[in-house]
Amino acid sequence: MNRKTLVGIVLVLLTIYECCSALKISLYYETLCPDSQRFVKQQLHQAYQLFADQISVELIPFGNVDEYKDQNGVLKYHCQHGIEECRVMCLYGLLVEEFMSRNTEKAAQECADEHLPGQWPVIKQCIDTDKGRDIYRLMARKTKELYPSPTYVPWVTIDDKFDKESMALVESNLINFVCLKANPRPIECPNSGATHYLQQNQETVPSSAFEA
């Protein structure tokens, strides 16, 4: 997936979190994991296009990141998909934090800068300074506090709870899941309209768990 497209989708999804909606969808993911990217584009973004007023979205970019201390006692992170993923997750973490504080203009500018020549210092500063490490600690804490602990990504909770029985439908057809669980039931759902929309606008994501 084109990274610029994915970042744009993430920006759109972040705007949802501010509203008070019936169903809270929290996504714990890795930014460069193909399965995480696929879920964002094919499931989460599609569901938002139909149900912006019925769902809220929380994004936690961390996933299977190893925390360790170097010989100087400084906390370090090893990302599953390499240093580039750490850099991208730092950027996404900045976006999440800025949007949660409603400083959307600053967040959008930081996102745009990442895709323009000469803007590497913005990303490098995030990685090399306390701000970047603080963001990692926050995302790490949110991920490690989950119960049960994630065993793969993307990992999704609904209203802050993980329901193993629901995950196959969440992963393969989030639109239908929202139709089943949202209260009140979205007007887009009757007469299989939502299912038809899903089938016409995306390929189906396998219902099996995405292994990290």
Coordinates of C-alpha atoms in Angstrom, one line a residue:
M1 CA 0.0 0.0 0.0
N2 CA 1.2 3.5 -0.7
R3 CA 2.3 5.0 2.6
K4 CA 1.0 8.4 1.8
T5 CA -2.4 6.9 1.2
L6 CA -2.3 5.0 4.5
V7 CA -1.2 8.1 6.4
G8 CA -4.1 10.0 4.9
I9 CA -6.5 7.3 6.0
V10 CA -5.1 7.4 9.5
L11 CA -5.6 11.2 9.6
V12 CA -9.2 10.7 8.6
L13 CA -9.8 8.0 11.2
L14 CA -8.2 10.2 13.9
T15 CA -10.9 12.8 13.4
I16 CA -13.5 10.3 14.5
Y17 CA -12.2 9.8 18.0
E18 CA -13.4 13.2 19.1
C19 CA -17.0 12.3 18.8
C20 CA -19.2 10.4 21.2
S21 CA -20.3 7.3 19.3
A22 CA -22.1 4.1 20.1
L23 CA -19.3 1.7 19.3
K24 CA -15.6 2.2 20.2
I25 CA -13.2 0.4 18.0
S26 CA -9.6 0.3 19.2
L27 CA -6.9 -0.9 16.8
Y28 CA -3.5 -2.1 18.1
Y29 CA -1.2 -2.4 15.1
E30 CA 2.2 -2.1 13.5
T31 CA 2.6 0.6 10.9
L32 CA 4.6 -1.5 8.3
C33 CA 2.8 -4.8 8.9
P34 CA 1.0 -5.7 5.7
D35 CA -2.0 -7.2 7.6
S36 CA -2.3 -4.1 9.7
Q37 CA -2.2 -1.9 6.7
R38 CA -4.8 -4.1 4.9
F39 CA -7.2 -3.9 7.9
V40 CA -6.9 -0.2 8.1
K41 CA -7.6 0.3 4.4
Q42 CA -10.1 -2.5 3.6
Q43 CA -12.0 -2.7 6.9
L44 CA -11.6 0.2 9.3
H45 CA -11.7 3.0 6.6
Q46 CA -14.6 1.3 4.8
A47 CA -16.6 1.1 8.0
Y48 CA -15.9 4.7 8.7
Q49 CA -17.2 5.8 5.3
L50 CA -20.6 4.3 6.2
F51 CA -20.8 4.8 10.0
A52 CA -18.9 8.0 10.9
D53 CA -21.7 8.9 13.3
Q54 CA -22.0 5.5 14.9
I55 CA -18.4 4.6 15.7
S56 CA -15.4 6.1 17.5
V57 CA -11.8 4.9 16.6
E58 CA -8.7 4.7 18.8
L59 CA -5.4 4.0 17.1
I60 CA -2.4 2.5 19.1
P61 CA 0.7 2.1 16.9
F62 CA 3.0 -0.2 18.8
G63 CA 2.4 -4.0 18.3
N64 CA 5.2 -6.4 18.9
V65 CA 7.9 -4.0 19.8
D66 CA 10.7 -5.2 22.1
E67 CA 11.7 -2.8 24.9
Y68 CA 15.2 -3.0 26.4
K69 CA 17.9 -0.8 28.1
D70 CA 21.3 -0.2 26.5
Q71 CA 24.5 -0.3 28.5
N72 CA 23.8 3.3 29.7
G73 CA 20.4 2.4 31.0
V74 CA 18.6 4.3 28.2
L75 CA 15.3 2.7 27.2
K76 CA 15.4 1.5 23.5
Y77 CA 13.0 -0.1 21.2
H78 CA 13.4 -2.8 18.5
C79 CA 10.5 -2.9 16.0
Q80 CA 9.6 -6.1 14.2
H81 CA 9.9 -4.5 10.7
G82 CA 13.1 -2.6 11.4
I83 CA 14.1 0.9 12.3
E84 CA 12.0 2.4 9.5
E85 CA 8.9 1.0 11.3
C86 CA 10.0 2.6 14.6
R87 CA 10.3 6.0 12.8
V88 CA 6.9 5.7 11.1
M89 CA 5.3 4.6 14.4
C90 CA 6.9 7.6 16.1
L91 CA 5.3 9.8 13.5
Y92 CA 1.9 8.1 13.9
G93 CA 2.2 8.4 17.6
L94 CA 2.8 12.1 17.3
L95 CA -0.3 12.3 15.1
V96 CA -2.4 10.4 17.6
E97 CA -1.2 12.6 20.5
E98 CA -1.7 15.9 18.6
F99 CA -5.2 14.8 17.4
M100 CA -6.2 13.8 20.9
S101 CA -5.2 17.3 22.1
R102 CA -7.2 18.7 19.2
N103 CA -4.2 20.4 17.7
T104 CA -5.1 19.0 14.3
E105 CA -3.4 21.7 12.3
K106 CA 0.0 20.9 13.8
A107 CA -0.6 17.2 13.4
A108 CA -1.5 17.6 9.7
Q109 CA 1.6 19.7 9.1
E110 CA 3.9 17.2 10.7
C111 CA 2.3 14.5 8.5
A112 CA 2.8 16.6 5.3
D113 CA 6.4 17.4 6.3
E114 CA 7.2 13.7 6.4
H115 CA 6.5 13.4 2.7
L116 CA 8.4 16.5 1.6
P117 CA 12.2 16.7 0.8
G118 CA 14.4 18.1 3.6
Q119 CA 12.0 17.2 6.4
W120 CA 14.0 14.2 7.9
P121 CA 15.0 16.2 11.0
V122 CA 11.3 16.2 12.1
I123 CA 11.3 12.4 12.2
K124 CA 14.8 12.1 13.5
Q125 CA 14.0 14.5 16.3
C126 CA 11.1 12.3 17.3
I127 CA 13.3 9.2 17.4
D128 CA 16.2 10.8 19.2
T129 CA 14.5 13.0 21.8
D130 CA 12.6 12.4 24.9
K131 CA 9.3 13.3 23.1
G132 CA 9.7 10.3 20.8
R133 CA 10.6 8.0 23.7
D134 CA 7.7 9.3 25.7
I135 CA 5.3 8.5 22.9
Y136 CA 6.7 5.0 22.7
R137 CA 6.2 4.5 26.4
L138 CA 2.6 5.6 26.2
M139 CA 1.8 3.3 23.3
A140 CA 3.7 0.5 25.0
R141 CA 1.8 0.9 28.2
K142 CA -1.6 0.9 26.5
T143 CA -0.6 -2.2 24.6
K144 CA 0.9 -4.1 27.6
E145 CA -2.1 -3.3 29.8
L146 CA -4.4 -5.2 27.4
Y147 CA -6.1 -8.4 28.7
P148 CA -5.8 -10.8 27.2
S149 CA -2.4 -9.9 25.8
P150 CA -2.3 -9.5 22.0
T151 CA -0.9 -12.6 20.2
Y152 CA -1.0 -11.1 16.7
V153 CA -1.7 -7.9 14.8
P154 CA -3.9 -6.2 14.0
W155 CA -5.5 -6.6 17.4
V156 CA -9.0 -5.1 17.8
T157 CA -11.0 -4.4 20.9
I158 CA -14.6 -3.3 21.0
D159 CA -15.7 -1.0 23.8
D160 CA -12.3 -1.7 25.4
K161 CA -12.9 -5.5 25.4
F162 CA -11.5 -8.3 23.4
D163 CA -14.0 -10.9 22.3
K164 CA -12.4 -13.9 20.6
E165 CA -15.7 -15.1 19.3
S166 CA -16.3 -11.8 17.4
M167 CA -12.8 -11.5 15.9
A168 CA -13.4 -13.5 12.8
L169 CA -16.2 -11.2 11.8
V170 CA -14.3 -8.0 12.9
E171 CA -11.3 -9.0 10.8
S172 CA -13.2 -10.2 7.7
N173 CA -16.3 -7.9 7.6
L174 CA -16.2 -5.0 10.1
I175 CA -19.2 -3.4 8.4
N176 CA -21.4 -6.3 9.1
F177 CA -20.1 -6.4 12.7
V178 CA -21.0 -2.8 13.2
C179 CA -24.5 -3.5 11.8
L180 CA -24.9 -6.3 14.4
K181 CA -23.5 -4.5 17.4
A182 CA -24.2 -0.7 17.0
N183 CA -27.1 0.6 19.0
P184 CA -29.1 2.2 17.5
R185 CA -28.7 0.1 14.4
P186 CA -27.3 2.3 11.6
I187 CA -29.8 3.1 8.8
E188 CA -27.3 1.9 6.2
C189 CA -27.6 -1.7 7.5
P190 CA -31.1 -2.9 6.5
N191 CA -31.7 -4.9 3.3
S192 CA -28.1 -6.1 3.2
G193 CA -27.0 -2.7 1.9
A194 CA -23.9 -2.6 4.0
T195 CA -22.8 -6.1 2.9
H196 CA -23.3 -5.2 -0.7
Y197 CA -21.2 -2.0 -0.3
L198 CA -18.4 -4.0 1.3
Q199 CA -18.3 -6.7 -1.4
Q200 CA -18.3 -4.1 -4.2
N201 CA -15.5 -1.9 -2.7
Q202 CA -12.9 -4.2 -1.3
E203 CA -11.5 -7.7 -1.5
T204 CA -12.3 -9.8 1.6
V205 CA -9.7 -10.1 4.3
P206 CA -9.2 -13.7 5.4
S207 CA -11.1 -14.5 8.5
S208 CA -8.2 -16.3 10.1
A209 CA -6.1 -14.5 12.6
F210 CA -3.2 -12.4 11.2
E211 CA -0.1 -13.8 12.8
A212 CA 2.5 -11.3 13.8

